[in-house]
PDB file of C-alpha atoms in Angstrom:
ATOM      1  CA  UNK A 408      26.947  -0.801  93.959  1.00 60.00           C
ATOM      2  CA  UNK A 409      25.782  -4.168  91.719  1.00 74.00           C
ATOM      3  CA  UNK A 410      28.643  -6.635  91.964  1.00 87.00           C
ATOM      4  CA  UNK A 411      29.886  -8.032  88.441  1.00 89.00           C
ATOM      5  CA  UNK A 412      27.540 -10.845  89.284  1.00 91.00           C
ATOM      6  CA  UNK A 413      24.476  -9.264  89.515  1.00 93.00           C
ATOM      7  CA  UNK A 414      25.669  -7.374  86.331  1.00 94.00           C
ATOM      8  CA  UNK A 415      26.374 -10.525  84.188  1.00 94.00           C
ATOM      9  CA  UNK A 416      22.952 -12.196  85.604  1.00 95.00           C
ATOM     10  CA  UNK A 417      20.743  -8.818  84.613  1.00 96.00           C
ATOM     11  CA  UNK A 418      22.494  -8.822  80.985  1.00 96.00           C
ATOM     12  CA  UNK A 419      21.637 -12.656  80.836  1.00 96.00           C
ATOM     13  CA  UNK A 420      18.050 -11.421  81.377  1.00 97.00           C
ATOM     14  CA  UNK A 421      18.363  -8.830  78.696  1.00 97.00           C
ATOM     15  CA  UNK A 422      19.708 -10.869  76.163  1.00 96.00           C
ATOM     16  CA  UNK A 423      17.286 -12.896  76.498  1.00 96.00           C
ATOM     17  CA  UNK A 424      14.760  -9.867  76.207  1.00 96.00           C
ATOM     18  CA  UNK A 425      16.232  -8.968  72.853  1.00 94.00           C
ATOM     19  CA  UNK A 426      15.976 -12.658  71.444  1.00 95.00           C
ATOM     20  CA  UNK A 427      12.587 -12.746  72.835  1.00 93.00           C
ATOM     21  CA  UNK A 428      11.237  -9.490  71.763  1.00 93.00           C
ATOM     22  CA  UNK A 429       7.707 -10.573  69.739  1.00 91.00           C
ATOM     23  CA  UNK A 430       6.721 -13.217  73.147  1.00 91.00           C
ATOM     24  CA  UNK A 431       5.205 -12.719  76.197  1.00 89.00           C
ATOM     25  CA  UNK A 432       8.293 -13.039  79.453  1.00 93.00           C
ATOM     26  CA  UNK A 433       6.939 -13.350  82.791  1.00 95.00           C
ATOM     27  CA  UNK A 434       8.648 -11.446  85.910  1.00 95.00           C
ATOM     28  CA  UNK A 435       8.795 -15.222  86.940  1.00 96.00           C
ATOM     29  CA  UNK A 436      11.086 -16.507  83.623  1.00 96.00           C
ATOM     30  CA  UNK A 437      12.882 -13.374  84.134  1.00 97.00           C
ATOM     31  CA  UNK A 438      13.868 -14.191  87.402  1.00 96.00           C
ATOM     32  CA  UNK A 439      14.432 -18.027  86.800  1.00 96.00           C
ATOM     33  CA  UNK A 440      16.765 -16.190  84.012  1.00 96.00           C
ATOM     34  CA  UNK A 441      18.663 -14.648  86.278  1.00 95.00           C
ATOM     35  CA  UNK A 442      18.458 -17.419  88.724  1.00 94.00           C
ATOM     36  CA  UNK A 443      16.906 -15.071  91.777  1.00 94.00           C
ATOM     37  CA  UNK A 444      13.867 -14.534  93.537  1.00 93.00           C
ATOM     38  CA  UNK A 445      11.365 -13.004  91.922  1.00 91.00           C
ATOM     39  CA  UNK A 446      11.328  -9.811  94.134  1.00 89.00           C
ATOM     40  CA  UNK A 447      15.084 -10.367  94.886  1.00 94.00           C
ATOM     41  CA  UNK A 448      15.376 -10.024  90.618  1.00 96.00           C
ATOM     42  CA  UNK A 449      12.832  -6.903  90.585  1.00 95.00           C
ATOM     43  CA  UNK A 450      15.118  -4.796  92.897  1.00 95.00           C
ATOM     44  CA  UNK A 451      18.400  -6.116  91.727  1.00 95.00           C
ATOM     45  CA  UNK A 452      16.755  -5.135  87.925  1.00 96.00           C
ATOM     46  CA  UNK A 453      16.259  -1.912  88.569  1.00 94.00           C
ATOM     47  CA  UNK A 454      19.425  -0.989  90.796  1.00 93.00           C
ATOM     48  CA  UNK A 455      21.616  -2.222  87.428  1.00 93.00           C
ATOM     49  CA  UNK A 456      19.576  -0.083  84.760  1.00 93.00           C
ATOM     50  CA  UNK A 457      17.793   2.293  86.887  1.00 89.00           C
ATOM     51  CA  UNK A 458      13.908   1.340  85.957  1.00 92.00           C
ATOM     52  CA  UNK A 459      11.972  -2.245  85.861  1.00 94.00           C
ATOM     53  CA  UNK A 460      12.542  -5.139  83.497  1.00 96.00           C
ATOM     54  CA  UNK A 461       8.386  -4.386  82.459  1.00 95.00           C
ATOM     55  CA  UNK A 462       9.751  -0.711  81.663  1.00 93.00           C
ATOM     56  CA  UNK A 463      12.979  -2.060  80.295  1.00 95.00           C
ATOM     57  CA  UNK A 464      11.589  -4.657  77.738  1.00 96.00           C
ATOM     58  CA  UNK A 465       8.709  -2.758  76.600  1.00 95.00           C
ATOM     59  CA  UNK A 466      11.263   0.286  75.947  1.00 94.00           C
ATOM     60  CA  UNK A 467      13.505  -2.600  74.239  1.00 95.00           C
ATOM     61  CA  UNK A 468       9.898  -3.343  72.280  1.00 96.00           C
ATOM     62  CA  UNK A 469       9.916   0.082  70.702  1.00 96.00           C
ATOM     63  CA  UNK A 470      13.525   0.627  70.131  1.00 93.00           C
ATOM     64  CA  UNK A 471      13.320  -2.681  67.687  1.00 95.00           C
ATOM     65  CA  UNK A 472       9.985  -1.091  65.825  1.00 96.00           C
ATOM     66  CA  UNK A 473      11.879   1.965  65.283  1.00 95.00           C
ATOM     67  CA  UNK A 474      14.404   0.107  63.804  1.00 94.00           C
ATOM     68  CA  UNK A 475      12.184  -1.958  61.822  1.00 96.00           C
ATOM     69  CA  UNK A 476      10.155   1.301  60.507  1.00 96.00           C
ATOM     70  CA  UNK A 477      13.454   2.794  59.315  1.00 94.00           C
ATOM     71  CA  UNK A 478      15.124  -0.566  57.904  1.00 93.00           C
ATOM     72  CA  UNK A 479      12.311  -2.472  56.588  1.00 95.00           C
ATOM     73  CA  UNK A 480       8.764  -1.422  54.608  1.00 96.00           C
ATOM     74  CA  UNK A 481       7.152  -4.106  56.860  1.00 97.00           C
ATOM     75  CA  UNK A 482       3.617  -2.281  57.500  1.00 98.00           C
ATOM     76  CA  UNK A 483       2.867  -0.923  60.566  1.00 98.00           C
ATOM     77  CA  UNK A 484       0.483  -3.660  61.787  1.00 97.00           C
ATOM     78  CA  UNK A 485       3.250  -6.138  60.923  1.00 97.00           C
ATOM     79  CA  UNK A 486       5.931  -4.384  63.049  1.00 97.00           C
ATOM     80  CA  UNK A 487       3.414  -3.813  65.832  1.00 97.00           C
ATOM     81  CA  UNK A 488       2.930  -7.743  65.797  1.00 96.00           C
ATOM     82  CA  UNK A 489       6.882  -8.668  65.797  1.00 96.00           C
ATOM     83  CA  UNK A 490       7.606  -6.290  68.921  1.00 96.00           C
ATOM     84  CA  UNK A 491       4.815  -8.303  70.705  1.00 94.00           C
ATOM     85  CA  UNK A 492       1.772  -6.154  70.345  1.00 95.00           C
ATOM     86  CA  UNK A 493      -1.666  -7.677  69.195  1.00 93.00           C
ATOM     87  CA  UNK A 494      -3.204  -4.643  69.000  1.00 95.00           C
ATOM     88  CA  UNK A 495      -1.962  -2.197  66.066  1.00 97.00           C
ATOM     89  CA  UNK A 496      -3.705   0.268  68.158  1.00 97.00           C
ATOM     90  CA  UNK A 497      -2.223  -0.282  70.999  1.00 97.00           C
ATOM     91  CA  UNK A 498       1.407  -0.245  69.857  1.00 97.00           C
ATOM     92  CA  UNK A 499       1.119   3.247  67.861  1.00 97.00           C
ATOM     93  CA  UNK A 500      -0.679   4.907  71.065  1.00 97.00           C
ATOM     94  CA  UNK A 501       2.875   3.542  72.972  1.00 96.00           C
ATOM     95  CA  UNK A 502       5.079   4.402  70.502  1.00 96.00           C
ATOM     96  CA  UNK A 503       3.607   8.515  70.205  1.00 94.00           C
ATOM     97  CA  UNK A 504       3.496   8.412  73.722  1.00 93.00           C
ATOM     98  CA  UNK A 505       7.237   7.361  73.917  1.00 93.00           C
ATOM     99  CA  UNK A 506       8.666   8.092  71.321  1.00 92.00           C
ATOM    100  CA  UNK A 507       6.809  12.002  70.548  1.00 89.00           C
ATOM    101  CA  UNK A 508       5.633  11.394  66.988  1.00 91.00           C
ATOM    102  CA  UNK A 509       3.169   8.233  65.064  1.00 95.00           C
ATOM    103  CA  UNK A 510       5.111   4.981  63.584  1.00 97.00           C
ATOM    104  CA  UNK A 511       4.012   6.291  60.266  1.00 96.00           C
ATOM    105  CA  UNK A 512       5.529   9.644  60.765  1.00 94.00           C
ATOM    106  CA  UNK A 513       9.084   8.186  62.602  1.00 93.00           C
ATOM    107  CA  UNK A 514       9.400   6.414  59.294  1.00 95.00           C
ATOM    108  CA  UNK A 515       8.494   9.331  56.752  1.00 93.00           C
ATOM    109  CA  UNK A 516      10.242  12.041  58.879  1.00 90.00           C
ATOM    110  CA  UNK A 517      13.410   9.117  58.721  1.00 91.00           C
ATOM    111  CA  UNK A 518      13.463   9.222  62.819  1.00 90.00           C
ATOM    112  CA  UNK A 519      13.635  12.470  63.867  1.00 86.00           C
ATOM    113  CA  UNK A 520      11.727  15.602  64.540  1.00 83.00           C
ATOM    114  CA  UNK A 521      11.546  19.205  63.338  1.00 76.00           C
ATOM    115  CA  UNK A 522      11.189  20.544  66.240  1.00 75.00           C
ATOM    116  CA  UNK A 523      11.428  19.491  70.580  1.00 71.00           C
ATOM    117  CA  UNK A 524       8.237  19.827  72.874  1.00 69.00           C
ATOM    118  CA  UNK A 525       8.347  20.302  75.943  1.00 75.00           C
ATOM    119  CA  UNK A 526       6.069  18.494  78.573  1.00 69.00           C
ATOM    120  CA  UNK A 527       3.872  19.701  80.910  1.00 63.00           C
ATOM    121  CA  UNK A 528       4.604  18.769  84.059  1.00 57.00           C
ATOM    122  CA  UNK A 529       1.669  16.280  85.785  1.00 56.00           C
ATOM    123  CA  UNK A 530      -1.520  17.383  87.410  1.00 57.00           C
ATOM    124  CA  UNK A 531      -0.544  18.102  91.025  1.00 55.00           C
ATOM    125  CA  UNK A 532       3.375  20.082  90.806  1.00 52.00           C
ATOM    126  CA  UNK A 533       3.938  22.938  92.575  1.00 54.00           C
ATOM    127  CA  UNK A 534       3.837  26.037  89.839  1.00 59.00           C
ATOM    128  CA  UNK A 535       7.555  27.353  91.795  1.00 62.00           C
ATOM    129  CA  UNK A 536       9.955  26.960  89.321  1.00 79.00           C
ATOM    130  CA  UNK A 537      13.823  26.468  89.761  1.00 88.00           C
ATOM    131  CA  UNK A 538      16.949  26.695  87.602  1.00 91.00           C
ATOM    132  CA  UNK A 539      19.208  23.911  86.930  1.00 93.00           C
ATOM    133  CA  UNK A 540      23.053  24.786  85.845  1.00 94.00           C
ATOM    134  CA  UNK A 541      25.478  22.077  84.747  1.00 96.00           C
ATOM    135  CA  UNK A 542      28.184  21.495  82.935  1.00 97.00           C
ATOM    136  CA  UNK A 543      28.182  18.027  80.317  1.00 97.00           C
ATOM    137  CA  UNK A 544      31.970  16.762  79.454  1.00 96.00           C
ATOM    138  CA  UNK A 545      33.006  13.715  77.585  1.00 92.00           C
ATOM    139  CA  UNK A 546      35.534  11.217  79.057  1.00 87.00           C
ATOM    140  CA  UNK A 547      39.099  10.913  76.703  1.00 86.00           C
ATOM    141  CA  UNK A 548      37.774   7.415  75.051  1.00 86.00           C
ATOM    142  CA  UNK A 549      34.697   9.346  73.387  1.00 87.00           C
ATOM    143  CA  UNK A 550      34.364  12.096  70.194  1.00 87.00           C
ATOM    144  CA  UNK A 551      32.399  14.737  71.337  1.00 90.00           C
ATOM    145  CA  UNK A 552      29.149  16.389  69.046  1.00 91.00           C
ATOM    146  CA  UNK A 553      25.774  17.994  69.448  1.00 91.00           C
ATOM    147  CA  UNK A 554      24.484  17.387  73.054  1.00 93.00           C
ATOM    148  CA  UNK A 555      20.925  16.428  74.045  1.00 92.00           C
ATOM    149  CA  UNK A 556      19.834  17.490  77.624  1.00 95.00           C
ATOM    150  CA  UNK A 557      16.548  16.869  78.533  1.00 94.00           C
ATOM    151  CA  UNK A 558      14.866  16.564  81.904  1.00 94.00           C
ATOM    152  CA  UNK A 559      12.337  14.095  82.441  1.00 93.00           C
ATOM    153  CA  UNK A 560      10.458  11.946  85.490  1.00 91.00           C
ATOM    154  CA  UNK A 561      12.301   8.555  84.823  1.00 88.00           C
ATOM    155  CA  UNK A 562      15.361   7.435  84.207  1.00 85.00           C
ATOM    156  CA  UNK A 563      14.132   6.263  80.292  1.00 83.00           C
ATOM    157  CA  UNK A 564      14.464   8.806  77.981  1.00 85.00           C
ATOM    158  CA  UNK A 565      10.966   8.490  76.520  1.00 85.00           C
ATOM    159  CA  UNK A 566       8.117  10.904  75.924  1.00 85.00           C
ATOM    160  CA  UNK A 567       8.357  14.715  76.027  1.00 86.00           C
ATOM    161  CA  UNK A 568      11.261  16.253  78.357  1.00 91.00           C
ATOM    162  CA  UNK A 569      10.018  18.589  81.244  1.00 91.00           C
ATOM    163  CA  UNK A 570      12.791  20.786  80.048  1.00 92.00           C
ATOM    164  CA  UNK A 571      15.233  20.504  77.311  1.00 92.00           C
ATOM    165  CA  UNK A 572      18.134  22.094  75.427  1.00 92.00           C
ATOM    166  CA  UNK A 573      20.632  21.218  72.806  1.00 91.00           C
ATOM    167  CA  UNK A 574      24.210  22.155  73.067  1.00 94.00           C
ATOM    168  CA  UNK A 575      26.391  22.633  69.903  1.00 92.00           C
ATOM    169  CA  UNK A 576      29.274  20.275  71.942  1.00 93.00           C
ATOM    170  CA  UNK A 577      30.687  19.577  75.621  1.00 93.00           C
ATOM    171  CA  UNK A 578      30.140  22.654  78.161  1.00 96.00           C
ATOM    172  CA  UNK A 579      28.071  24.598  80.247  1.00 97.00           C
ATOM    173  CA  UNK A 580      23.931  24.066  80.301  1.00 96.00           C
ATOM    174  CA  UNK A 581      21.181  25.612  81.960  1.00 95.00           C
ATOM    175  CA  UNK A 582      17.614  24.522  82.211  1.00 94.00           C
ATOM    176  CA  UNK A 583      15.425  27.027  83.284  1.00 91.00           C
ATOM    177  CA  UNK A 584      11.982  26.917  85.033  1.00 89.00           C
ATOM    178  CA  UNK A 585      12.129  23.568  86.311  1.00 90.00           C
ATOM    179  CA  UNK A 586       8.823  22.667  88.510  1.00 90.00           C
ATOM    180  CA  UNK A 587       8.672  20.610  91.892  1.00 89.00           C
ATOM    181  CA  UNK A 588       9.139  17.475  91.281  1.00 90.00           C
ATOM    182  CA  UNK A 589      11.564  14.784  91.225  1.00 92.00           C
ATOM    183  CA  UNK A 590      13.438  14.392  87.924  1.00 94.00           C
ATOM    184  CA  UNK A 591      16.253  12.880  86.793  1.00 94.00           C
ATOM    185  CA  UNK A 592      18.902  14.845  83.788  1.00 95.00           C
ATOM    186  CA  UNK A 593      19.606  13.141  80.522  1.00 94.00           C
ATOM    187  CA  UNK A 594      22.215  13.686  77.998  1.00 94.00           C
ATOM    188  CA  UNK A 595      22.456  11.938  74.613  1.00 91.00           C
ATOM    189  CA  UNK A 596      25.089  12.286  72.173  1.00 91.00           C
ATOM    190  CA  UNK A 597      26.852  10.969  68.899  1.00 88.00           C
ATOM    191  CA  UNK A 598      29.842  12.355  67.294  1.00 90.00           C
ATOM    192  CA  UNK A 599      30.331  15.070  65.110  1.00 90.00           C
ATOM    193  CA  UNK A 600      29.353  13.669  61.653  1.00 86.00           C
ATOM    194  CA  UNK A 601      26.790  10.942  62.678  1.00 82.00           C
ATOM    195  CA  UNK A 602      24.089  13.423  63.020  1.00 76.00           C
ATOM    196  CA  UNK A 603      22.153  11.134  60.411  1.00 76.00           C
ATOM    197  CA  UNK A 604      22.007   8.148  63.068  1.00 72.00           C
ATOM    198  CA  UNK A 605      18.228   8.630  64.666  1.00 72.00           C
ATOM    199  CA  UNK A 606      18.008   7.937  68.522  1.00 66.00           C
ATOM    200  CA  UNK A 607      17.933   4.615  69.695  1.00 58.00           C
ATOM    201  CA  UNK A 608      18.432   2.299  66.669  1.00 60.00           C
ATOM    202  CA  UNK A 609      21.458   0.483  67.767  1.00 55.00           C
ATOM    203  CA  UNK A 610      24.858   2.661  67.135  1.00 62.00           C
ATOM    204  CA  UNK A 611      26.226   1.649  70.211  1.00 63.00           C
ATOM    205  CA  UNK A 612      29.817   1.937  69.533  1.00 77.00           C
ATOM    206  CA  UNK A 613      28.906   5.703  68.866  1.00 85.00           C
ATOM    207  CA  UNK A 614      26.711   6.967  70.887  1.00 89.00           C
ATOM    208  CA  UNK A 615      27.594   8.858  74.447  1.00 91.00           C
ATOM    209  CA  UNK A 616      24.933   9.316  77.411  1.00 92.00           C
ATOM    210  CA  UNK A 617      24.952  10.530  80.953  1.00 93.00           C
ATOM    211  CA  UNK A 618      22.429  10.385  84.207  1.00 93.00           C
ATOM    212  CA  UNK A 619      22.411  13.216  86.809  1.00 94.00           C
ATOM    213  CA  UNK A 620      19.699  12.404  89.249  1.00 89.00           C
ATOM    214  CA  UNK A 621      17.415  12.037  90.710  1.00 91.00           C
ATOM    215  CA  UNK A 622      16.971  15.776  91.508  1.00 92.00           C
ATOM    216  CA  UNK A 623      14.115  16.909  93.552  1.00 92.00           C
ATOM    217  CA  UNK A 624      13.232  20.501  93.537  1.00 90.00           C
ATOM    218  CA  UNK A 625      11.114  22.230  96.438  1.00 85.00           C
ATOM    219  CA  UNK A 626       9.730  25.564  96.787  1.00 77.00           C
ATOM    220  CA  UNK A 627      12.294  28.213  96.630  1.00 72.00           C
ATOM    221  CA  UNK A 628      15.266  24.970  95.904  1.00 73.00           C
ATOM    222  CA  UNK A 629      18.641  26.014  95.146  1.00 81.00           C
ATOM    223  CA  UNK A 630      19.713  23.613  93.030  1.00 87.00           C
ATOM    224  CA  UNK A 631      23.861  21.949  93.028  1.00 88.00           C
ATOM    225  CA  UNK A 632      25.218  22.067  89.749  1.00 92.00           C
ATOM    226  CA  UNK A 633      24.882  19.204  87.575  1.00 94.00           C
ATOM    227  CA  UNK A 634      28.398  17.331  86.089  1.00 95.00           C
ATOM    228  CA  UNK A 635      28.142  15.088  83.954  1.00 96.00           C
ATOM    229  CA  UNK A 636      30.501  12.699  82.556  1.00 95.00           C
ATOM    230  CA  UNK A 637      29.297  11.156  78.552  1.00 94.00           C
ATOM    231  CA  UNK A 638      30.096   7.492  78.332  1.00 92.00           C
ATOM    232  CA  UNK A 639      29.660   4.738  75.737  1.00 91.00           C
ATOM    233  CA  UNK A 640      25.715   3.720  75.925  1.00 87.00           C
ATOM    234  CA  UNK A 641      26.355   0.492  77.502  1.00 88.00           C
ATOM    235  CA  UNK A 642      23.525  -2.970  77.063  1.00 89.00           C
ATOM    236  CA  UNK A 643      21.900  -2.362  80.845  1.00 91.00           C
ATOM    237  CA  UNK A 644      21.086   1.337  79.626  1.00 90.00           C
ATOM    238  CA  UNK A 645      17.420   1.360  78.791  1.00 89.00           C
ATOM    239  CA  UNK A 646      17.267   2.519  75.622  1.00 88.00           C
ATOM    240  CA  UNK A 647      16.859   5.982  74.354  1.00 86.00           C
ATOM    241  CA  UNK A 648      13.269   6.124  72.745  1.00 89.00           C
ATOM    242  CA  UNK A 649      12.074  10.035  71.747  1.00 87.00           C
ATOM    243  CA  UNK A 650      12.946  11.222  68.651  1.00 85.00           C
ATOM    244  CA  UNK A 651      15.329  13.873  68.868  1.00 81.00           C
ATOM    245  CA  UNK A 652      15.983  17.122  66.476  1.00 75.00           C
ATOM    246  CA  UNK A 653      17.978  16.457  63.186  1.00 71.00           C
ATOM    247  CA  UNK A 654      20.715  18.466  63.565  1.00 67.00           C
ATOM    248  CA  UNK A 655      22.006  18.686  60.239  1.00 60.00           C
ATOM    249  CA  UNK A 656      19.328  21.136  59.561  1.00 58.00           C
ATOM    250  CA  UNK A 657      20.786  23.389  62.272  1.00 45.00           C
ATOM    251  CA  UNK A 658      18.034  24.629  63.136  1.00 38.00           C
ATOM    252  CA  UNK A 659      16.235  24.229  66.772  1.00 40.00           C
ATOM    253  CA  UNK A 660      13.137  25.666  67.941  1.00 40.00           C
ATOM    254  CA  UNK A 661      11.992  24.634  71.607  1.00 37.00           C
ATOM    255  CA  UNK A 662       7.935  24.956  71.783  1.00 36.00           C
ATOM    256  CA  UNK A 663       6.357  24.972  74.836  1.00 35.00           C
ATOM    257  CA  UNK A 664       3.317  22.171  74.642  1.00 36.00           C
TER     258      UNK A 664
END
């Protein structure tokens, strides 16, 4: 478990990731940062927010151009430039790939989706598939609402879930035909009544997540049930990056892709 040390000396390093966003950081200014070894920093990184400060600050990258696309009408090349990109080509390959849809259509579509795609899994998983059962609660401090669950290979919610389901509120879940693999279970959540607050444009105070992982699933697995506690997205969370259903439409339809 991180001591409150290592905690306060990662968030230094993210700070300074967020006031930094549009310039190139080094693993070795991160680490001075922090005021670690560089491969002492790298570990300590990734046992605090569960992925690597590359990962973390180019997901930090993208969660400030979604912002931007839905705040501003800076164009897409400009936005691409202030997140640190120098290619606008570049930047809107990353963003689709992370975030499921183009910068142009994030901003007309006003940060969601109509509908979730599944994933396929990568070249190389065993076809067996396996169920995973669960049950997603909130802690007292925290208003429950819709529920994201979505299974995917990292701990960053980015790109197309393996698996996926949306729950009208706290309960039971069930994710069926989950392949070999090694995956990890993310929830995402805001209150009943902020369904017009897109994924990962800075509501902190309002927003709940939860981690269950990671689970790996072998041939013929029976899988433990999954419990999962919502808490308050917190700054060493990487942020959450896919666009996610609009649920005041109330209507979702999973697609296989």
């Amino acid at each position: 478990m991180p001591t409150a040390a290592i905690e306060h000396a990662v968030r230094r390093v993210i700070d300074d990731m967020h006031a930094n966003l549009g310039q190139e950081l080094t693993i070795d200014e991160m680490a001075r940062t922090a005021m670690f070894s560089k491969f002492h920093f790298t570990r300590v990184f990734r046992d605090v927010t569960g992925t690597s400060p590359g990962r973390f600050l180019s997901a930090l990258r993208l969660q400030e151009a979604k912002r931007l696309l839905l705040e501003t009408d800076f164009s897409v090349a400009d936005i691409s430039s202030q997140v640190g990109y120098s290619s606008v080509g570049t930047f809107s390959s990353r963003f689709k790939s992370c975030v499921g849809v183009s910068p142009s259509l994030f901003r007309t579509m006003g940060g969601f989706v109509p509908e979730l795609v599944e994933g396929r899994p990568a070249p190389g998983h065993d076809p067996a598939r396996a169920t995973l059962r669960g049950q997603v609660r909130f802690r007292e401090d925290r208003s429950p609402g819709h529920c994201f669950v979505g299974l995917f290979p990292t701990p960053v919610p980015q790109g197309r879930p393996v698996r996926c389901s949306v729950l009208d509120g706290p309960g039971p879940f069930e994710l069926t035909g989950v392949p070999v693999g090694s995956w990890y279970v993310l929830v995402h959540s805001v209150p009943y009544g902020h369904e017009h607050l897109p994924s990962g444009t800075d509501h902190k105070d309002v927003v709940s997540v939860g981690r269950y992982g990671p689970v790996t699933v072998r041939t013929d697995t029976l899988l433990m049930p999954a419990d999962i506690a919502l808490r308050p997205l917190d700054a060493h969370d990487p942020p959450v990056l896919m666009a996610l259903l609009d649920m005041r439409t109330n209507a979702l339809e999973t697609v296989a892709g």
